[in-house]
């Protein structure tokens, strides 16, 4: 049994339930969660913007300890500290074989079905199956995941901080390093100062960007972006973001613009504030039915690159330990990303704070 | 801080500026040489945001007439932009092609006609 936050119906608060957790099957790992971050992607499911089978245990940015391993598991053992990887790539599909594990077809299938690779989950409640978000189901005291979904980590980093690596840090820093490949001396704009946006900012600083423009509507968060490396801030509630960025870049626009909100309008803004031959990276997740409107003439005449980034185009087994090493070396900030810590029972308060833009990252800390 | 604090302030500045434009020989020549397409009774409408405002160019007695605010006139061309962008544009500090490409200004209607009514 495990205490878990369950979404039963779209648009309604999560309920805390005692769910049954079956043991790990072959190739699976049981994890005792220690911390889990509250991400907009979880909230999108609550809102029904990412339609998935219900009931479901949400949560995908988590860290904990390996409790038990199933037959054949070789990458972790009981007692290992792990971060969850919500893109457990198969290693066999075309995308995996061509060096894009972030686009793994099998992982995408698991995302859509809310199950483990065998099409079932180990969670059940009132005799019926409970699905798990992004293979993880991290808002539960225990979860069962495929072995590819756990990345062993160094033991000297607190679980609360390690959990962040599993989504917001990998996504933000990865979008800069892997997707955009920001070059030293570049100009960068970041739309959205949330968990991912802050990591794009510190990723851009790590990459040596000379100008990093943070754009948001919450003044307190904008002020804080400067401690992560932002050189300029724009409050989009007070001024037009595209015009402001053009003013700050001699009318040229930025070399790289990152959208970390997930709204079609801000995605278009990111494209429109990118300079000719620059790169726009969409990191924010919009609902599947939404479309972005951009100027058709600009496509050939301005030769910009418009692309997206999923989990920062990361390769978790390689990148998670590296990111934690960067933290340990004092080059990545993790503590200030955590705005508030909640118990599992307070999870709806955490989502309310997320929705209002109050938190950079809210975190669930599980009881010992 | 937006350039215009209110709709009225925008009308006071841009509206008056357009009134002066209406007095120029160029605008008189424009009216004399331009025929509106069937179904339209105004040349152009500028829709502004932040603050929300609307200015329409139509004609009366062979002269350009400026209408500030809501109207039932049917403009052949519509330019939509923030008031800040509009202000910068009429100061001559914004390149139209770039502004269109960046969607700072959106145009509905025949762009070729727009070239006649822009600085």
XYZ file of C-alpha atoms in Angstrom:
487
model
C 0.000 0.000 0.000
C 1.066 3.576 -0.560
C -0.403 6.970 0.046
C -0.791 8.661 -3.349
C -2.370 11.772 -4.864
C -4.904 10.543 -7.428
C -6.604 12.538 -10.177
C -10.038 10.976 -10.559
C -11.759 13.539 -12.770
C -10.444 16.391 -14.916
C -10.758 19.816 -13.377
C -11.163 18.475 -9.856
C -8.664 18.501 -6.984
C -6.447 15.478 -6.480
C -7.494 13.168 -3.662
C -5.136 11.398 -1.306
C -5.829 7.675 -1.394
C -4.273 4.473 -0.111
C -3.463 2.686 -3.357
C -2.276 -0.885 -3.795
C 1.248 -1.161 -5.202
C 2.137 -4.570 -6.636
C 5.755 -5.738 -6.601
C 8.130 -5.048 -9.476
C 8.016 -7.460 -12.404
C 10.986 -8.371 -14.583
C 12.938 -5.266 -15.592
C 11.099 -3.049 -13.102
C 12.179 -1.153 -10.013
C 10.275 -0.161 -6.888
C 11.213 3.313 -5.668
C 10.447 4.883 -2.314
C 9.903 8.532 -3.209
C 11.558 11.171 -1.064
C 10.690 14.302 -3.047
C 8.678 15.230 -6.128
C 8.347 18.545 -7.945
C 5.079 20.141 -9.063
C 5.357 20.888 -12.776
C 3.024 22.627 -15.221
C 2.856 19.391 -17.197
C 1.132 17.735 -14.223
C -1.230 20.680 -14.039
C -2.044 20.387 -17.748
C -3.379 16.903 -17.032
C -5.514 18.192 -14.161
C -6.960 20.804 -16.526
C -7.606 18.162 -19.184
C -5.212 19.780 -21.647
C -3.225 16.564 -21.883
C -5.925 13.919 -22.034
C -4.827 10.678 -20.387
C -6.670 7.699 -18.928
C -8.051 8.217 -15.412
C -7.674 7.672 -12.533
C -4.000 8.516 -12.627
C -1.171 9.181 -10.202
C 0.528 12.345 -11.471
C 4.076 13.517 -10.758
C 7.160 12.903 -12.870
C 9.958 15.001 -11.351
C 11.042 12.808 -8.458
C 13.906 11.352 -6.486
C 14.068 8.557 -3.956
C 15.654 5.283 -2.916
C 15.472 1.931 -4.659
C 13.332 -0.301 -2.444
C 13.287 -3.458 -4.530
C 14.348 -4.570 -7.985
C 12.663 -7.032 -10.300
C 14.330 -9.927 -12.061
C 16.989 -8.957 -14.578
C 17.523 -5.404 -13.354
C 21.186 -4.515 -13.582
C 21.524 -0.726 -13.511
C 20.457 -0.192 -9.884
C 20.277 -2.142 -6.639
C 18.354 -1.802 -3.401
C 19.409 1.296 -1.474
C 20.635 3.272 -4.480
C 19.653 6.914 -4.655
C 17.874 7.609 -7.920
C 16.236 10.344 -9.950
C 13.213 9.372 -12.036
C 13.566 9.655 -15.806
C 10.195 10.278 -17.450
C 11.524 9.478 -20.917
C 12.655 5.873 -20.366
C 13.989 5.365 -23.860
C 13.966 1.853 -25.278
C 17.319 1.962 -27.039
C 15.869 0.049 -29.978
C 13.647 2.413 -31.960
C 14.883 4.541 -34.845
C 15.113 7.686 -32.712
C 17.101 5.976 -29.983
C 19.416 4.430 -32.543
C 20.021 7.773 -34.210
C 21.024 9.448 -30.971
C 17.712 11.023 -30.019
C 16.551 9.109 -26.920
C 14.422 12.142 -25.992
C 12.176 11.278 -28.951
C 11.932 7.546 -28.186
C 8.773 6.101 -29.741
C 8.285 3.585 -26.958
C 8.574 6.270 -24.252
C 6.037 8.385 -26.168
C 3.686 5.414 -26.272
C 3.975 4.963 -22.510
C 3.237 8.671 -22.025
C 0.035 8.350 -24.033
C -1.162 5.177 -22.317
C -0.143 6.026 -18.751
C 1.213 2.526 -18.335
C 4.409 0.521 -18.021
C 5.782 -1.217 -21.149
C 3.525 -4.287 -20.686
C 0.427 -2.084 -20.954
C -0.492 -2.281 -17.262
C 0.490 -0.444 -14.089
C 1.321 -1.713 -10.620
C -1.067 0.784 -8.999
C -4.649 -0.195 -8.214
C -7.370 1.309 -6.091
C -10.775 -0.086 -5.191
C -9.963 -3.100 -7.350
C -9.364 -1.067 -10.500
C -6.116 -0.072 -12.213
C -4.658 3.375 -11.610
C -2.491 4.812 -14.373
C 0.808 6.593 -13.863
C 1.861 9.838 -15.495
C 4.907 9.740 -17.768
C 5.749 6.255 -16.539
C 6.612 7.811 -13.189
C 3.603 8.380 -10.924
C 5.806 10.311 -8.529
C 3.057 11.706 -6.276
C 3.034 8.424 -4.386
C 5.064 7.128 -1.484
C 6.117 4.222 -3.692
C 6.098 3.713 -7.439
C 7.096 0.970 -9.839
C 8.918 2.023 -12.990
C 10.933 0.395 -15.784
C 14.620 0.190 -14.975
C 15.363 2.749 -17.702
C 13.258 5.193 -15.665
C 15.669 5.295 -12.737
C 19.038 7.000 -12.925
C 21.448 6.251 -10.080
C 22.990 9.385 -8.586
C 25.645 10.482 -6.126
C 24.510 10.298 -2.499
C 25.686 13.674 -1.276
C 22.938 15.721 -2.926
C 19.681 16.075 -0.960
C 16.673 14.388 -2.571
C 14.743 17.670 -2.836
C 17.471 19.110 -5.034
C 18.121 15.917 -6.969
C 14.431 15.659 -7.872
C 14.657 18.935 -9.805
C 17.262 17.450 -12.119
C 14.628 15.036 -13.422
C 12.580 17.672 -15.224
C 13.088 21.391 -14.778
C 16.890 21.429 -14.722
C 17.377 18.892 -17.528
C 14.719 20.591 -19.634
C 16.024 24.117 -19.145
C 19.766 23.582 -19.212
C 19.405 20.927 -21.907
C 17.421 23.257 -24.177
C 20.381 25.647 -24.062
C 23.231 23.165 -24.270
C 21.773 20.435 -26.479
C 19.001 22.007 -28.534
C 20.109 25.574 -29.169
C 23.824 25.022 -28.516
C 24.170 28.600 -27.353
C 27.567 30.026 -28.166
C 29.634 32.307 -25.923
C 28.878 35.985 -26.500
C 25.338 35.336 -27.740
C 22.166 37.191 -26.912
C 19.331 35.212 -25.339
C 15.725 35.872 -24.363
C 13.763 33.607 -22.046
C 9.978 33.867 -21.918
C 8.647 32.552 -18.624
C 10.429 32.662 -15.283
C 9.241 29.370 -13.877
C 11.040 26.175 -12.959
C 12.216 25.603 -16.520
C 12.790 29.280 -17.386
C 15.187 29.789 -14.468
C 17.189 26.819 -15.677
C 17.304 28.149 -19.225
C 18.687 31.363 -17.754
C 21.368 29.618 -15.744
C 22.109 27.339 -18.686
C 22.609 30.383 -20.908
C 24.907 31.904 -18.294
C 26.879 28.637 -18.170
C 27.142 28.727 -21.972
C 28.644 32.219 -21.844
C 25.782 34.283 -23.247
C 26.622 37.984 -22.963
C 23.033 39.204 -22.747
C 20.218 37.221 -21.119
C 16.804 38.888 -21.146
C 14.262 37.367 -18.753
C 10.588 37.994 -19.554
C 7.715 37.363 -17.167
C 4.773 39.132 -15.565
C 5.759 38.647 -11.899
C 8.166 41.351 -10.756
C 9.529 39.360 -7.791
C 10.505 36.473 -10.013
C 12.062 38.814 -12.555
C 14.186 40.366 -9.824
C 15.364 36.900 -8.842
C 16.363 35.956 -12.397
C 19.348 38.283 -12.068
C 20.874 36.009 -9.438
C 20.687 33.207 -12.017
C 22.456 35.220 -14.706
C 19.799 37.388 -16.369
C 21.300 40.700 -17.481
C 17.972 42.406 -18.289
C 14.341 41.879 -17.359
C 11.104 42.721 -19.152
C 7.742 42.749 -17.418
C 5.393 41.682 -20.216
C 2.430 43.023 -18.263
C 3.872 46.512 -18.543
C 5.481 46.512 -21.970
C 5.349 44.666 -25.246
C 7.940 41.917 -24.970
C 8.936 41.874 -28.653
C 9.462 45.641 -28.793
C 11.356 45.610 -25.506
C 13.735 42.901 -26.716
C 14.278 44.739 -30.002
C 15.061 47.909 -28.059
C 17.611 45.999 -25.962
C 19.304 44.479 -29.016
C 19.686 47.487 -31.321
C 16.598 46.400 -33.248
C 18.172 43.089 -34.260
C 16.452 40.629 -31.960
C 18.205 37.910 -29.982
C 20.340 35.084 -31.295
C 18.302 32.594 -29.277
C 14.790 32.918 -27.844
C 13.368 30.276 -25.533
C 9.654 29.950 -24.782
C 9.015 28.216 -21.463
C 5.361 29.020 -20.900
C 3.388 26.874 -23.320
C 1.093 29.517 -24.846
C 0.730 30.000 -28.599
C 0.966 33.797 -28.244
C 4.250 33.700 -26.350
C 5.600 31.088 -28.770
C 4.934 33.555 -31.608
C 6.553 36.311 -29.522
C 9.657 34.161 -29.074
C 9.881 33.666 -32.832
C 9.256 37.341 -33.509
C 11.989 38.518 -31.132
C 14.574 36.172 -32.657
C 17.041 37.822 -34.999
C 17.439 36.826 -38.649
C 19.106 33.405 -38.851
C 18.639 33.050 -35.095
C 17.084 30.141 -33.278
C 13.760 29.927 -31.464
C 13.342 27.017 -29.088
C 9.898 26.067 -27.823
C 10.130 24.357 -24.463
C 6.692 25.132 -22.986
C 3.970 22.541 -23.450
C 0.742 23.721 -25.104
C -2.449 21.697 -25.387
C -2.446 19.326 -28.379
C -5.187 21.237 -30.233
C -3.533 24.669 -30.142
C -1.782 26.316 -33.099
C 0.827 29.061 -33.411
C 0.454 31.882 -35.918
C 3.637 33.271 -37.425
C 4.280 35.473 -40.428
C 4.621 33.397 -43.603
C 6.922 35.853 -45.385
C 9.378 35.750 -42.500
C 9.989 32.033 -42.963
C 12.073 32.317 -46.139
C 13.115 35.944 -45.742
C 14.500 35.717 -42.200
C 15.819 32.171 -42.252
C 15.236 31.544 -38.572
C 15.372 28.107 -37.030
C 12.211 27.235 -35.126
C 12.459 24.083 -33.111
C 11.261 22.404 -29.959
C 12.965 20.746 -27.050
C 11.623 17.783 -25.084
C 13.374 17.063 -21.783
C 16.108 19.397 -23.002
C 17.021 16.840 -25.650
C 18.759 15.098 -22.797
C 20.221 11.658 -22.393
C 19.406 11.106 -18.695
C 21.894 8.326 -17.841
C 24.677 10.631 -19.016
C 23.248 14.049 -18.255
C 21.678 13.675 -14.786
C 24.983 12.765 -13.096
C 26.709 15.581 -15.002
C 24.134 18.122 -13.873
C 24.504 16.996 -10.271
C 28.278 17.307 -10.615
C 27.789 20.866 -11.868
C 25.680 21.576 -8.795
C 28.298 20.059 -6.504
C 30.934 22.194 -8.227
C 28.913 25.321 -7.441
C 28.061 26.018 -11.079
C 24.333 25.270 -10.940
C 21.958 26.775 -8.426
C 19.289 24.421 -7.138
C 18.243 25.584 -3.662
C 16.741 28.918 -4.785
C 14.533 27.125 -7.316
C 12.458 25.681 -4.494
C 9.848 28.251 -3.487
C 7.767 26.095 -1.162
C 7.707 22.589 0.273
C 4.418 20.751 0.782
C 3.298 17.490 2.302
C 1.484 15.117 -0.047
C -1.780 16.144 1.650
C -1.103 19.775 0.692
C -0.635 18.991 -2.990
C -3.681 20.978 -4.133
C -2.306 24.042 -2.329
C 0.891 23.508 -4.265
C -0.983 23.382 -7.563
C -2.907 26.539 -6.646
C 0.403 28.335 -6.072
C 1.716 26.939 -9.368
C -1.338 28.096 -11.252
C -1.105 31.622 -9.821
C 2.543 31.902 -10.860
C 3.573 32.250 -7.234
C 6.176 29.466 -7.153
C 9.283 28.851 -9.168
C 9.098 25.237 -8.049
C 6.837 23.773 -5.405
C 8.025 20.489 -4.014
C 6.366 17.567 -2.257
C 8.470 16.140 0.544
C 7.398 12.643 1.568
C 7.249 11.694 5.211
C 10.026 9.461 6.513
C 5.528 52.381 -19.167
C 3.208 52.691 -22.224
C 3.500 55.878 -24.290
C -0.236 56.564 -24.016
C -1.885 56.264 -20.635
C -5.435 56.311 -21.967
C -7.519 55.995 -25.100
C -8.211 59.740 -24.961
C -4.516 60.576 -24.767
C -3.925 58.481 -27.875
C -6.714 60.296 -29.718
C -5.321 63.632 -28.577
C -1.889 62.830 -30.008
C -2.333 60.456 -32.953
C -5.812 61.725 -33.810
C -4.565 65.300 -34.011
C -1.524 64.191 -35.971
C -3.801 62.471 -38.499
C -5.974 65.615 -38.665
C -2.865 67.502 -39.726
C -2.090 64.796 -42.268
C -5.628 65.266 -43.615
C -4.808 68.910 -44.364
C -1.777 68.094 -46.514
C -1.737 68.232 -50.293
C -0.647 64.593 -50.368
C -3.773 63.449 -48.584
C -5.957 65.541 -50.882
C -4.246 63.932 -53.878
C -4.758 60.563 -52.280
C -8.475 61.114 -51.896
C -8.740 62.356 -55.461
C -6.868 59.379 -56.878
C -8.169 56.543 -54.708
C -11.432 54.764 -55.264
C -12.689 52.476 -52.544
C -13.576 48.939 -53.561
C -17.276 48.035 -53.567
C -18.599 47.336 -50.064
C -16.185 49.670 -48.284
C -16.708 53.212 -47.108
C -13.421 53.882 -45.311
C -9.800 53.670 -46.441
C -8.048 52.379 -43.398
C -8.610 51.639 -39.753
C -5.894 51.535 -37.088
C -6.763 49.237 -34.206
C -4.583 49.881 -31.168
C -4.065 47.835 -28.043
C -2.795 48.935 -24.627
C -4.732 51.201 -24.500
C -7.543 49.918 -26.697
C -8.431 52.496 -29.332
C -9.510 52.783 -32.934
C -8.897 55.463 -35.560
C -10.528 55.278 -38.993
C -9.755 57.219 -42.150
C -12.740 57.908 -44.367
C -13.713 60.776 -46.643
C -16.197 63.614 -46.587
C -16.722 66.272 -49.249
C -13.589 65.196 -51.072
C -11.408 65.462 -47.967
C -9.862 62.958 -45.645
C -11.894 62.614 -42.443
C -10.508 61.161 -39.207
C -12.878 59.234 -36.928
C -11.661 58.422 -33.449
C -13.371 55.628 -31.521
C -15.944 53.001 -32.420
C -17.604 53.316 -35.811
C -19.783 51.336 -38.225
C -17.571 52.339 -41.148
C -16.246 49.453 -43.236
C -12.508 49.968 -43.828
C -10.779 48.343 -46.772
C -7.551 48.037 -44.819
C -7.017 47.302 -41.150
C -3.744 47.783 -39.273
C -3.584 46.240 -35.826
C -0.766 47.004 -33.409
C -0.046 48.063 -29.863
C -0.244 51.785 -29.273
C 3.496 51.809 -28.515
C 4.280 50.212 -31.852
C 1.898 52.599 -33.617
C 3.595 55.556 -31.988
C 7.044 54.308 -32.993
C 5.834 53.651 -36.529
C 4.500 57.158 -37.055
C 7.726 58.558 -35.639
C 9.426 56.777 -38.547
C 11.367 54.516 -36.201
C 9.926 51.212 -37.364
C 10.589 49.408 -40.613
C 7.234 48.220 -42.004
C 8.539 45.020 -43.551
C 10.321 44.039 -40.345
C 7.318 45.010 -38.245
C 5.067 42.842 -40.409
C 7.499 39.921 -40.276
C 7.653 40.193 -36.504
C 3.877 40.558 -36.279
C 4.241 43.855 -34.471
C 1.805 45.150 -37.068
C -0.883 42.926 -38.560
C -2.615 43.948 -41.755
C -5.949 42.819 -43.148
C -6.792 43.876 -46.662
C -4.806 44.683 -49.816
C -1.301 45.569 -48.698
C -0.623 47.319 -52.000
C -3.168 49.969 -50.988
C -1.454 50.307 -47.629
C 1.652 51.634 -49.313
C -0.327 54.661 -50.444
C -1.347 55.638 -46.937
C 1.902 55.062 -45.096
C 4.766 57.498 -44.586
